[in-house]
Structures are given as structure tokens and as C-alpha cells.
Short mmCIF file of C-alpha atoms in Angstrom, two decimals:
data_model
loop_
_atom_site.label_atom_id
_atom_site.label_comp_id
_atom_site.label_asym_id
_atom_site.label_seq_id
_atom_site.Cartn_x
_atom_site.Cartn_y
_atom_site.Cartn_z
CA UNK A 25 170.78 102.79 47.18
CA UNK A 26 167.00 102.12 45.22
CA UNK A 27 166.85 101.61 42.08
CA UNK A 28 164.45 104.87 41.60
CA UNK A 29 166.54 106.65 43.39
CA UNK A 30 169.03 105.74 40.50
CA UNK A 31 166.94 107.12 38.14
CA UNK A 32 166.83 111.24 37.37
CA UNK A 33 163.49 112.74 37.27
CA UNK A 34 162.95 112.61 33.26
CA UNK A 35 164.14 109.64 33.01
CA UNK A 36 161.92 108.35 35.12
CA UNK A 37 158.80 110.01 33.96
CA UNK A 38 159.77 108.98 30.23
CA UNK A 39 159.59 105.33 31.72
CA UNK A 40 155.94 106.71 32.34
CA UNK A 41 154.62 107.97 29.56
CA UNK A 42 156.09 105.89 27.61
CA UNK A 43 153.59 104.05 24.89
CA UNK A 44 154.63 100.93 25.73
CA UNK A 45 154.36 101.08 29.18
CA UNK A 46 157.43 100.84 30.86
CA UNK A 47 157.20 100.68 34.41
CA UNK A 48 153.55 101.44 36.30
CA UNK A 49 152.70 104.78 38.55
CA UNK A 50 152.72 102.16 41.59
CA UNK A 51 155.43 100.86 40.57
CA UNK A 52 157.20 104.47 40.18
CA UNK A 53 155.64 104.84 44.08
CA UNK A 54 157.13 102.28 45.34
CA UNK A 55 159.98 102.88 43.98
CA UNK A 56 159.50 106.63 45.40
CA UNK A 57 158.54 105.47 48.67
CA UNK A 58 161.69 103.31 49.17
CA UNK A 59 164.04 106.22 48.20
CA UNK A 60 162.25 108.76 51.13
CA UNK A 61 163.04 105.45 53.63
CA UNK A 62 166.53 104.83 52.28
CA UNK A 63 167.36 108.12 51.93
CA UNK A 64 165.43 110.51 54.07
CA UNK A 65 166.36 109.96 57.36
CA UNK A 66 169.57 111.14 56.44
CA UNK A 67 169.20 114.32 54.72
CA UNK A 68 165.61 115.02 55.97
CA UNK A 69 164.17 116.31 53.01
CA UNK A 70 160.05 114.93 53.33
CA UNK A 71 158.43 115.62 56.60
CA UNK A 72 156.22 113.00 55.68
CA UNK A 73 154.61 110.63 52.80
CA UNK A 74 150.74 109.95 51.50
CA UNK A 75 149.14 107.06 52.75
CA UNK A 76 146.60 107.86 50.17
CA UNK A 77 149.63 107.34 47.40
CA UNK A 78 149.73 104.20 46.12
CA UNK A 79 145.72 103.57 45.93
CA UNK A 80 146.10 106.56 43.30
CA UNK A 81 149.00 105.55 41.70
CA UNK A 82 147.01 101.94 41.33
CA UNK A 83 143.90 103.87 40.12
CA UNK A 84 145.89 105.83 37.50
CA UNK A 85 147.16 102.21 35.90
CA UNK A 86 143.50 101.36 35.77
CA UNK A 87 142.72 104.69 33.72
CA UNK A 88 145.77 104.60 31.51
CA UNK A 89 145.28 101.34 31.29
CA UNK A 90 141.64 101.80 29.80
CA UNK A 91 143.29 104.45 27.78
CA UNK A 92 142.42 107.82 29.46
CA UNK A 93 145.42 109.38 30.13
CA UNK A 94 145.55 112.17 31.63
CA UNK A 95 148.62 114.77 30.17
CA UNK A 96 152.07 114.59 29.86
CA UNK A 97 153.02 113.11 33.81
CA UNK A 98 150.16 110.68 34.50
CA UNK A 99 150.84 108.26 37.32
CA UNK A 100 154.73 110.76 37.73
CA UNK A 101 154.64 111.18 41.76
CA UNK A 102 155.41 114.22 43.49
CA UNK A 103 155.37 116.21 46.56
CA UNK A 104 154.63 119.59 47.93
CA UNK A 105 156.42 121.55 49.38
CA UNK A 106 154.44 121.71 52.97
CA UNK A 107 153.24 125.31 53.17
CA UNK A 108 150.92 123.70 50.03
CA UNK A 109 147.79 121.94 51.59
CA UNK A 110 146.76 119.81 50.10
CA UNK A 111 143.81 117.14 50.39
CA UNK A 112 145.45 113.80 51.63
CA UNK A 113 145.34 112.81 55.73
CA UNK A 114 148.66 115.19 55.60
CA UNK A 115 148.97 118.28 57.45
CA UNK A 116 150.24 121.23 56.86
CA UNK A 117 152.61 122.64 58.69
CA UNK A 118 155.57 125.50 56.89
CA UNK A 119 157.57 123.27 59.25
CA UNK A 120 155.94 125.13 62.63
CA UNK A 121 154.45 123.18 65.39
CA UNK A 122 151.91 125.56 65.47
CA UNK A 123 150.50 124.21 62.39
CA UNK A 124 151.15 120.50 63.18
CA UNK A 125 147.64 119.34 63.77
CA UNK A 126 146.86 121.66 60.12
CA UNK A 127 144.27 118.86 58.51
CA UNK A 128 142.27 121.40 56.17
CA UNK A 129 140.66 118.50 53.92
CA UNK A 130 142.12 121.19 50.96
CA UNK A 131 143.44 120.88 47.82
CA UNK A 132 145.24 124.23 47.17
CA UNK A 133 144.26 124.74 43.77
CA UNK A 134 147.72 123.99 42.23
CA UNK A 135 147.40 120.83 43.56
CA UNK A 136 144.06 119.99 42.39
CA UNK A 137 145.86 121.02 39.13
CA UNK A 138 148.46 118.47 39.53
CA UNK A 139 145.95 115.75 40.79
CA UNK A 140 143.58 116.64 37.45
CA UNK A 141 146.43 115.89 35.36
CA UNK A 142 146.92 112.72 36.68
CA UNK A 143 150.38 112.88 38.86
CA UNK A 144 151.06 111.48 42.32
CA UNK A 145 151.06 113.43 45.60
CA UNK A 146 153.80 111.63 47.16
CA UNK A 147 153.75 113.25 50.84
CA UNK A 148 155.31 116.68 51.94
CA UNK A 149 158.77 118.41 51.16
CA UNK A 150 160.82 119.82 54.52
CA UNK A 151 160.97 123.63 54.29
CA UNK A 152 162.71 126.78 55.71
CA UNK A 153 160.11 127.36 58.94
CA UNK A 154 157.79 130.03 58.01
CA UNK A 155 159.08 130.22 55.10
CA UNK A 156 162.83 131.67 56.21
CA UNK A 157 160.77 134.51 57.68
CA UNK A 158 160.77 133.97 61.36
CA UNK A 159 164.58 135.67 61.47
CA UNK A 160 167.19 137.34 59.93
CA UNK A 161 169.84 134.29 61.74
CA UNK A 162 168.39 131.04 60.03
CA UNK A 163 168.92 128.36 59.11
CA UNK A 164 167.74 127.79 55.98
CA UNK A 165 166.13 124.51 55.79
CA UNK A 166 165.73 123.65 59.61
CA UNK A 167 162.08 123.24 60.85
CA UNK A 168 160.86 122.27 64.01
CA UNK A 169 159.23 119.84 62.95
CA UNK A 170 161.60 118.84 60.42
CA UNK A 171 165.09 119.03 61.31
CA UNK A 172 167.56 120.06 59.47
CA UNK A 173 167.66 118.98 55.23
CA UNK A 174 171.19 118.43 54.05
CA UNK A 175 172.41 118.86 50.38
CA UNK A 176 173.11 115.88 49.04
CA UNK A 177 175.89 116.75 46.97
CA UNK A 178 177.27 117.42 50.77
CA UNK A 179 175.86 117.14 53.83
CA UNK A 180 177.48 118.88 56.19
CA UNK A 181 176.48 121.93 53.63
CA UNK A 182 173.26 124.24 53.19
CA UNK A 183 169.79 122.79 50.09
CA UNK A 184 169.44 126.64 50.98
CA UNK A 185 165.95 127.77 51.23
CA UNK A 186 163.18 128.01 51.91
CA UNK A 187 162.02 125.09 49.65
CA UNK A 188 165.45 122.78 50.20
CA UNK A 189 163.31 119.78 50.45
CA UNK A 190 161.74 120.21 47.62
CA UNK A 191 165.87 120.88 46.35
CA UNK A 192 167.00 118.06 48.82
CA UNK A 193 164.40 115.60 47.57
CA UNK A 194 164.43 116.14 43.71
CA UNK A 195 168.21 115.46 43.71
CA UNK A 196 168.50 112.92 45.37
CA UNK A 197 166.12 111.01 43.46
CA UNK A 198 163.50 110.48 45.92
CA UNK A 199 161.03 112.02 43.73
CA UNK A 200 160.88 113.53 39.95
CA UNK A 201 159.44 115.84 41.09
CA UNK A 202 158.52 118.80 43.33
CA UNK A 203 156.83 121.93 43.87
CA UNK A 204 158.71 124.64 45.91
CA UNK A 205 157.57 128.19 46.62
CA UNK A 206 159.26 131.60 46.12
CA UNK A 207 159.12 134.92 47.60
CA UNK A 208 163.15 136.06 47.11
CA UNK A 209 164.86 132.73 46.10
CA UNK A 210 163.42 130.63 47.60
CA UNK A 211 163.18 128.02 44.70
CA UNK A 212 165.66 129.13 42.80
CA UNK A 213 168.39 129.09 45.41
CA UNK A 214 167.80 125.73 45.94
CA UNK A 215 167.38 124.47 42.67
CA UNK A 216 170.94 126.28 41.80
CA UNK A 217 172.66 124.98 45.03
CA UNK A 218 171.12 121.36 44.35
CA UNK A 219 171.96 121.56 40.77
CA UNK A 220 168.46 121.45 39.71
CA UNK A 221 165.99 123.47 37.43
CA UNK A 222 163.82 125.70 39.49
CA UNK A 223 161.73 128.12 37.60
CA UNK A 224 159.53 131.47 40.32
CA UNK A 225 156.50 132.02 37.65
CA UNK A 226 155.26 135.53 36.97
CA UNK A 227 153.44 136.45 39.96
CA UNK A 228 150.10 135.66 39.46
CA UNK A 229 150.81 133.11 36.25
CA UNK A 230 149.89 129.98 39.18
CA UNK A 231 147.71 130.47 41.88
CA UNK A 232 148.88 130.83 45.94
CA UNK A 233 144.99 129.65 47.61
CA UNK A 234 145.80 127.47 50.32
CA UNK A 235 148.89 127.88 50.81
CA UNK A 236 150.51 129.35 53.74
CA UNK A 237 151.63 132.92 52.66
CA UNK A 238 154.25 135.89 53.11
CA UNK A 239 153.67 138.39 50.62
CA UNK A 240 150.75 138.37 48.33
CA UNK A 241 152.77 141.03 46.33
CA UNK A 242 155.58 138.21 45.93
CA UNK A 243 154.80 135.09 46.37
CA UNK A 244 154.42 132.46 43.96
CA UNK A 245 154.41 128.40 43.54
CA UNK A 246 156.73 126.82 40.53
CA UNK A 247 158.75 123.19 39.81
CA UNK A 248 161.50 122.32 40.71
CA UNK A 249 162.84 119.00 38.32
CA UNK A 250 165.82 117.43 36.84
CA UNK A 251 165.41 119.23 33.10
CA UNK A 252 163.69 122.33 32.21
CA UNK A 253 161.37 120.12 29.47
CA UNK A 254 160.33 118.34 33.24
CA UNK A 255 159.61 122.08 34.47
CA UNK A 256 157.90 123.29 31.35
CA UNK A 257 155.16 120.70 31.48
CA UNK A 258 154.28 120.84 35.42
CA UNK A 259 153.47 124.01 34.59
CA UNK A 260 151.35 123.51 32.34
CA UNK A 261 149.46 121.85 34.51
CA UNK A 262 150.23 124.29 37.39
CA UNK A 263 149.66 127.58 34.90
CA UNK A 264 145.95 129.44 35.17
CA UNK A 265 143.19 131.45 36.54
CA UNK A 266 141.81 131.60 40.07
CA UNK A 267 138.63 133.26 41.11
CA UNK A 268 140.22 133.63 44.65
CA UNK A 269 143.82 135.05 43.58
CA UNK A 270 142.97 138.22 41.97
CA UNK A 271 146.61 138.27 40.32
CA UNK A 272 145.35 135.33 38.49
CA UNK A 273 142.68 136.73 36.92
CA UNK A 274 144.76 137.40 33.64
CA UNK A 275 146.57 133.78 33.79
CA UNK A 276 144.21 131.34 31.60
CA UNK A 277 144.74 134.33 28.73
CA UNK A 278 148.54 134.06 29.10
CA UNK A 279 149.31 130.13 29.41
CA UNK A 280 150.12 128.06 27.08
CA UNK A 281 151.91 124.65 26.34
CA UNK A 282 155.17 125.80 27.89
CA UNK A 283 156.94 122.63 26.84
CA UNK A 284 155.69 122.35 22.92
CA UNK A 285 158.87 122.89 21.17
CA UNK A 286 161.28 123.90 23.26
CA UNK A 287 164.95 123.87 20.65
CA UNK A 288 168.05 123.15 21.23
CA UNK A 289 169.17 126.34 18.74
CA UNK A 290 167.03 129.07 20.90
CA UNK A 291 169.93 130.69 21.44
CA UNK A 292 170.90 131.74 18.17
CA UNK A 293 170.82 135.60 17.65
CA UNK A 294 169.32 135.55 21.25
CA UNK A 295 170.20 139.04 22.25
CA UNK A 296 171.27 138.58 26.60
CA UNK A 297 172.30 140.61 28.70
CA UNK A 298 175.08 139.85 31.47
CA UNK A 299 174.09 141.32 34.60
CA UNK A 300 177.95 141.99 36.10
CA UNK A 301 176.28 143.54 38.81
CA UNK A 302 175.23 140.18 40.08
CA UNK A 303 178.61 138.95 40.25
CA UNK A 304 182.12 139.34 42.49
CA UNK A 305 180.43 137.45 45.99
CA UNK A 306 181.95 134.19 44.57
CA UNK A 307 185.14 134.40 42.65
CA UNK A 308 184.59 130.25 42.24
CA UNK A 309 181.54 130.99 40.62
CA UNK A 310 182.10 133.36 38.45
CA UNK A 311 185.22 131.58 37.02
CA UNK A 312 182.03 128.57 36.70
CA UNK A 313 179.69 131.33 35.20
CA UNK A 314 182.63 133.53 32.68
CA UNK A 315 182.12 129.21 31.60
CA UNK A 316 179.20 129.72 30.39
CA UNK A 317 178.84 132.72 28.57
CA UNK A 318 181.01 131.40 26.28
CA UNK A 319 178.85 128.17 26.06
CA UNK A 320 176.02 130.67 24.98
CA UNK A 321 178.05 132.31 22.53
CA UNK A 322 179.18 128.65 21.09
CA UNK A 323 175.22 128.99 21.08
CA UNK A 324 175.09 132.00 18.75
CA UNK A 325 173.91 134.10 21.66
CA UNK A 326 175.02 137.91 21.49
CA UNK A 327 175.89 139.36 24.42
CA UNK A 328 175.81 142.72 26.31
CA UNK A 329 177.20 143.78 28.87
CA UNK A 330 175.31 145.18 32.15
CA UNK A 331 178.12 146.40 34.39
CA UNK A 332 175.60 148.52 37.17
CA UNK A 333 172.63 148.40 39.23
CA UNK A 334 171.82 149.68 43.09
CA UNK A 335 169.62 147.53 44.20
CA UNK A 336 169.93 148.41 47.40
CA UNK A 337 167.49 151.04 47.08
CA UNK A 338 164.88 147.87 46.03
CA UNK A 339 165.91 145.74 49.06
CA UNK A 340 165.39 148.47 52.22
CA UNK A 341 161.43 149.20 50.46
CA UNK A 342 161.21 145.46 49.86
CA UNK A 343 161.36 144.77 53.53
CA UNK A 344 158.28 146.58 54.36
CA UNK A 345 156.59 145.45 51.61
CA UNK A 346 157.50 141.58 53.42
CA UNK A 347 157.13 142.87 56.76
CA UNK A 348 153.38 144.60 56.14
CA UNK A 349 151.91 141.79 53.84
CA UNK A 350 153.83 139.29 56.55
CA UNK A 351 151.35 140.36 59.28
CA UNK A 352 147.53 140.80 57.02
CA UNK A 353 147.62 138.08 55.45
CA UNK A 354 149.52 135.29 57.81
CA UNK A 355 146.50 135.76 59.53
CA UNK A 356 143.94 135.84 56.88
CA UNK A 357 145.19 131.74 56.19
CA UNK A 358 145.30 131.20 59.57
CA UNK A 359 141.47 132.11 59.66
CA UNK A 360 140.54 130.31 57.06
CA UNK A 361 142.05 127.26 59.18
CA UNK A 362 140.04 125.16 61.55
CA UNK A 363 140.76 126.97 64.99
CA UNK A 364 140.15 123.90 67.28
CA UNK A 365 143.28 122.45 64.72
CA UNK A 366 145.53 126.01 65.34
CA UNK A 367 144.31 127.93 67.97
CA UNK A 368 146.93 130.29 66.85
CA UNK A 369 145.39 133.56 64.64
CA UNK A 370 147.24 135.50 63.59
CA UNK A 371 150.69 136.58 64.39
CA UNK A 372 150.81 138.10 67.00
CA UNK A 373 149.70 134.60 68.40
CA UNK A 374 152.42 132.79 66.81
CA UNK A 375 155.45 135.14 68.10
CA UNK A 376 153.50 133.61 72.54
CA UNK A 377 153.55 130.20 71.06
CA UNK A 378 157.17 131.04 69.56
CA UNK A 379 158.40 132.36 73.25
CA UNK A 380 156.99 129.15 75.10
CA UNK A 381 157.61 126.27 73.15
CA UNK A 382 161.42 125.88 73.37
CA UNK A 383 161.84 124.34 70.39
CA UNK A 384 160.74 126.71 68.52
CA UNK A 385 163.61 129.08 69.21
CA UNK A 386 165.51 126.36 70.25
CA UNK A 387 168.70 127.83 66.94
CA UNK A 388 167.78 131.61 66.31
CA UNK A 389 165.02 133.75 67.12
CA UNK A 390 161.98 135.84 65.68
CA UNK A 391 162.88 139.12 65.21
CA UNK A 392 162.57 139.03 61.88
CA UNK A 393 158.19 137.79 63.24
CA UNK A 394 158.78 140.79 66.30
CA UNK A 395 159.05 143.31 63.20
CA UNK A 396 156.63 142.62 61.11
CA UNK A 397 154.12 142.78 64.44
CA UNK A 398 155.24 146.08 64.58
CA UNK A 399 153.54 147.36 60.90
CA UNK A 400 150.54 149.09 60.83
CA UNK A 401 148.65 147.42 57.60
CA UNK A 402 147.56 148.04 54.32
CA UNK A 403 146.41 151.05 54.40
CA UNK A 404 149.85 152.06 56.09
CA UNK A 405 150.96 155.34 53.68
CA UNK A 406 154.41 154.20 54.35
CA UNK A 407 153.34 150.40 52.98
CA UNK A 408 151.90 151.91 50.03
CA UNK A 409 154.72 153.86 49.14
CA UNK A 410 157.45 150.61 49.39
CA UNK A 411 155.64 149.38 47.18
CA UNK A 412 155.00 151.24 44.71
CA UNK A 413 158.77 152.44 44.90
CA UNK A 414 159.62 148.64 44.68
CA UNK A 415 157.46 147.34 42.03
CA UNK A 416 158.73 150.43 39.45
CA UNK A 417 162.68 150.12 40.29
CA UNK A 418 162.84 146.42 40.19
CA UNK A 419 159.63 146.19 37.24
CA UNK A 420 159.78 148.97 35.31
CA UNK A 421 162.82 151.09 36.27
CA UNK A 422 164.24 147.43 36.74
CA UNK A 423 164.37 144.78 34.15
CA UNK A 424 162.62 146.13 31.83
CA UNK A 425 164.95 149.57 31.33
CA UNK A 426 167.68 146.81 31.43
CA UNK A 427 166.36 145.15 28.63
CA UNK A 428 164.94 148.20 26.58
CA UNK A 429 168.45 149.61 26.60
CA UNK A 430 170.57 146.91 25.18
CA UNK A 431 168.05 145.22 23.00
CA UNK A 432 168.36 142.27 24.92
CA UNK A 433 165.60 139.03 25.62
CA UNK A 434 166.59 138.40 28.96
CA UNK A 435 169.12 138.74 31.38
CA UNK A 436 171.21 136.26 32.52
CA UNK A 437 173.40 136.50 35.51
CA UNK A 438 174.73 133.63 38.50
CA UNK A 439 171.74 132.51 40.29
CA UNK A 440 173.94 132.58 43.59
CA UNK A 441 177.59 131.44 45.10
CA UNK A 442 177.79 126.65 45.91
CA UNK A 443 176.73 125.99 49.41
CA UNK A 444 177.07 126.56 52.90
CA UNK A 445 178.46 124.63 55.58
CA UNK A 446 175.24 124.68 57.79
CA UNK A 447 176.10 126.30 61.17
CA UNK A 448 172.93 126.17 63.84
CA UNK A 449 175.69 128.69 66.23
CA UNK A 450 175.98 131.54 63.50
CA UNK A 451 173.73 131.08 60.86
CA UNK A 452 173.28 131.12 56.98
CA UNK A 453 176.78 131.89 55.73
CA UNK A 454 174.96 133.83 52.30
CA UNK A 455 177.45 135.20 50.29
CA UNK A 456 175.05 137.07 47.27
CA UNK A 457 172.32 135.92 44.65
CA UNK A 458 170.62 137.49 41.49
CA UNK A 459 166.64 136.38 43.27
CA UNK A 460 166.13 140.08 43.91
CA UNK A 461 165.35 141.88 40.89
CA UNK A 462 162.24 139.77 39.74
CA UNK A 463 161.12 138.75 43.01
CA UNK A 464 159.85 142.50 43.57
CA UNK A 465 159.07 142.68 39.92
CA UNK A 466 157.28 140.06 40.31
CA UNK A 467 158.54 138.71 36.92
CA UNK A 468 159.49 134.75 36.31
CA UNK A 469 163.17 133.51 37.18
CA UNK A 470 164.35 130.04 35.09
CA UNK A 471 167.98 128.36 36.87
CA UNK A 472 169.90 125.77 34.90
CA UNK A 473 172.55 123.88 36.34
CA UNK A 474 176.12 125.69 34.51
CA UNK A 475 178.78 123.51 36.11
CA UNK A 476 179.74 123.05 39.64
CA UNK A 477 182.52 124.45 42.25
CA UNK A 478 184.51 121.38 43.67
CA UNK A 479 181.70 119.57 43.86
CA UNK A 480 178.52 121.67 44.49
CA UNK A 481 176.30 122.57 41.61
CA UNK A 482 175.94 126.24 40.89
CA UNK A 483 172.95 127.84 38.55
CA UNK A 484 172.86 129.69 35.45
CA UNK A 485 169.76 132.50 35.78
CA UNK A 486 167.14 133.27 32.46
CA UNK A 487 165.37 136.40 34.23
CA UNK A 488 162.94 137.78 31.70
CA UNK A 489 159.70 140.41 31.70
CA UNK A 490 156.71 139.60 32.76
CA UNK A 491 154.73 136.37 31.50
CA UNK A 492 157.99 135.59 29.77
CA UNK A 493 158.91 131.85 31.33
CA UNK A 494 158.22 130.66 27.80
CA UNK A 495 160.85 132.70 25.79
CA UNK A 496 162.96 131.87 29.63
CA UNK A 497 162.44 128.08 29.37
CA UNK A 498 163.63 127.67 25.56
CA UNK A 499 166.66 129.58 26.56
CA UNK A 500 167.47 127.33 28.81
CA UNK A 501 166.47 124.38 27.50
CA UNK A 502 168.44 124.81 24.73
CA UNK A 503 171.49 126.10 27.27
CA UNK A 504 170.98 122.69 29.26
CA UNK A 505 170.73 120.70 25.82
CA UNK A 506 174.70 121.71 24.88
CA UNK A 507 176.11 121.76 27.98
CA UNK A 508 174.33 118.59 30.05
CA UNK A 509 175.89 120.34 33.30
CA UNK A 510 173.99 118.40 35.64
CA UNK A 511 175.67 115.96 37.95
CA UNK A 512 174.35 113.16 40.15
CA UNK A 513 174.87 113.56 43.81
CA UNK A 514 177.65 111.60 45.85
CA UNK A 515 176.45 112.62 49.28
CA UNK A 516 179.71 113.33 50.23
CA UNK A 517 180.15 113.24 54.36
CA UNK A 518 182.02 117.31 53.69
CA UNK A 519 184.09 118.88 51.52
CA UNK A 520 187.69 120.05 52.84
CA UNK A 521 191.75 120.72 51.48
#
């Protein structure tokens, strides 16, 4: 294993940020590229590396030497999930062969913010193709372009999705930081299953422009890191308004320095709502969760039980919203690309492309794409009703009501169970998670390592009202500092009796 792969993300960042200049951006980038060369043939976590990365790192080192430091992350390498555009000579594929030539030459606003803060664009992370919206029988972490991402803790286990490569790469030390995207669980699940911190921000805090979409109501990008402090630093860089994304109109007024003031005693006296309705699908995860509750109480948190909540109607309404918005939003994105490089201009074109491309349908179909193609547009009364119902039930009548009735500052729950075995014939064996309420409401959701089940990491979720990222990061930081549950992956071949 390379030197860099042995360093946790936080350690690598500390070396770069140190006033003594213990490590250069160039060396950090060389180490990351070497780690990718070493481990990626097994993990399939990275689709492509940026040929400009070393030159960019050298330029940033020259700036530091001249006294210019752009941010606390100056010179730190970062991976972008490969549905996020960057101006580097890399296509943005969403894992699909239909976008293999999608070289746009554009920086998504989130990429522009990272670049301006002095981060090194290391490359593109693999993902569940089309962010896992093509089929209900999909294999998380599989894409036609990148293959199947493997969990670095146990290699025959899933890295979850859709930000699978972002999670596996940071966990394995291929990069200190990565950006994922989430519609429902696509940052928080792979973060938890890969032993990471992952933050899905409030929808509207981070721009979605030039990111291959699913849903303008639920999509957001966010950080995936080894520590809460690193996640806070990345969020500080990427948060902000974008005139091209109306959802972000309040972001400049809401954003702050999320890393400032993180406190080890932040749990003291804080009331937390224990979401018992998000337990029961994994008894071994529940046992780890019980230990986490004791740890929270030991840090002074006050716990209030919430035993029941019917999420079923929310899930049904969410499906109508996602399918309808997928058809419209994907057509809008495809229409912004070069037709000579991306001949597919609509969802119907993509469906036809997949039918004509055997590799795309080798392991599972596209029934979700086909269902979305039958939707009737953003003016459809059924869609408008489902959108209003879903937001109301998940937000005001969901998270907001639970917090108001309990007097709690945030909800806590297991993020999801341990990683399941990769099964190309039957697809994912997914148990359950706490992702849907914050995803549909558009509220923030932080996951922090809370332990493991037979060597497979599981995460603790902190879920709050809109714009409560600062609070959640502080609570997660206090829990992380008190427990230190994250362990380095062992790259085991399997787990068996």
C-alpha cells in the first residue's frame, strides 16, 4: 500500500495546512495518484484521473510559497462524483456509455468553488449508473463505464450508492476528500457503509447546475470525508447561491463558516429525538445503535423516544415526483450538452440507446426509466399534488412536527445496516435506512461512524430542520470526538462463519 493510502484524509489535510509545509500539494497529489494506481484495479472506485492534476498542484504550491493561501483546503486533492462537470479534459458520464464523450469544458459552480478555494481536481469517482435511477433491481456501484465499486472493508460487499466510488475511494485512502450527490440516500448510505462522514445539505444550499440530475426537488451535492471537521471545511467552500439554480437564492444569506466553533461538548444538554421507527431491519445494527445512545447520554445529551411514524405515503408520493422530474430534468441537462458528443437528447433516446447497447443491460434492466418516460410533465396535476403532499408530510408534518412535539433539536437514527454481498444476478439486498424523511423534505442529514457489525461499518444519523447544518455538524463532531469509531479498512476478501 502506498504512503498516502496509509494516511487518513484528515492527516493528509493537516500536513498540507501546516505552517511548516510538511507536505506539498504536488506530493499529496502524486501520493493520491499512486494510491489509485495501486488499489483502483480492485476497488473500481475511480473512473478517470485528471491529467492536469499535477500541474495544478504545482501552481498551488507556488502560490503558497508566495504567501497566497486560498482556503484551509489549499492544495488538497479531491474527487468529484462523475455526474459533476469540471472544466478539466474529462467527460462527465454518470457512468453511462451514452455520455462517454460528454466533454463539456464547463466547471459546475460547485467545481468552480472548489477550484477557487485551491483544491486539486484529482479526477472522477465511479457511481451507480444514472445515480441509481435506471432500475429498481440495480447493483449499487455498477456502471457500464466504471464496473462495480467494491467495499474496501470487505471486497465482496457493496459500497452502497449512488456515490459508491466517492465513498470507497476516501475510505481506502485514494483521496482525502470527495464530493457525492444525493436524491435519497446516495451520500449518506455509501458514507455510512464505507465508515465515513457524509453530509447531505439542505436542498438549495449548494448549486446543482451542470450536475447530471434526477430531481430538482431533492438533488444536492455534499462532502464525503473521514472526519466531521473536514466535511465542515468542504461545505464552507461549496455552499452559496447560483443565479442559474433558483433553489439556491437564500444560500448566500444562510451559509457560514461551518468549521468554526466545532465543540467537543456540543451534546451537553441537547435534546435528541430517537427515531425508533428507523430500527428493526438489522438487529446487529440496532445493538450498535443502543451503544451509541449510551455514548450520547454520557456526553450529556437528553434522549426522547419517538416510536412510530408512517413513512409509506411519503414514499409513494416521492416516486411520482422523482419519475416526473427525471424525465423533464434529464432532457434539460441533455439539451445543454453538445449534440455531436451526446446524440441522446431525451429520456426516450436513452432508453433506445440502452436497448441497442448490450453492455448497458447486461445485469439489470431500465424499468424505472420506462416508468418515468410515461409521466406527463411538470404541469401534470397528479405530479403537483404528489410534490405538495410529499413535502408537507416529510417536512412540516414529519421532521418539523417530531422536533416540535419532543422539544428536540435534532433526530437520531441508524443510517442503514451493514454492507450486503454484491449480487449481480439478483441486485441489491437492501434492508432499510433513515434517508427518506430528510431527502423528501429537503432537510440536512449527517452520518458519522458509530461502530461496526462483524467488521462492516455502520453510521449514526443526525437529522435536523432546514438550514441546520451548523448544528448537525457540531453534534456529530462532539459524538465523533468522544467515540472515535472510524477504523481503517482491511480489504478482506469476504466475511464468513
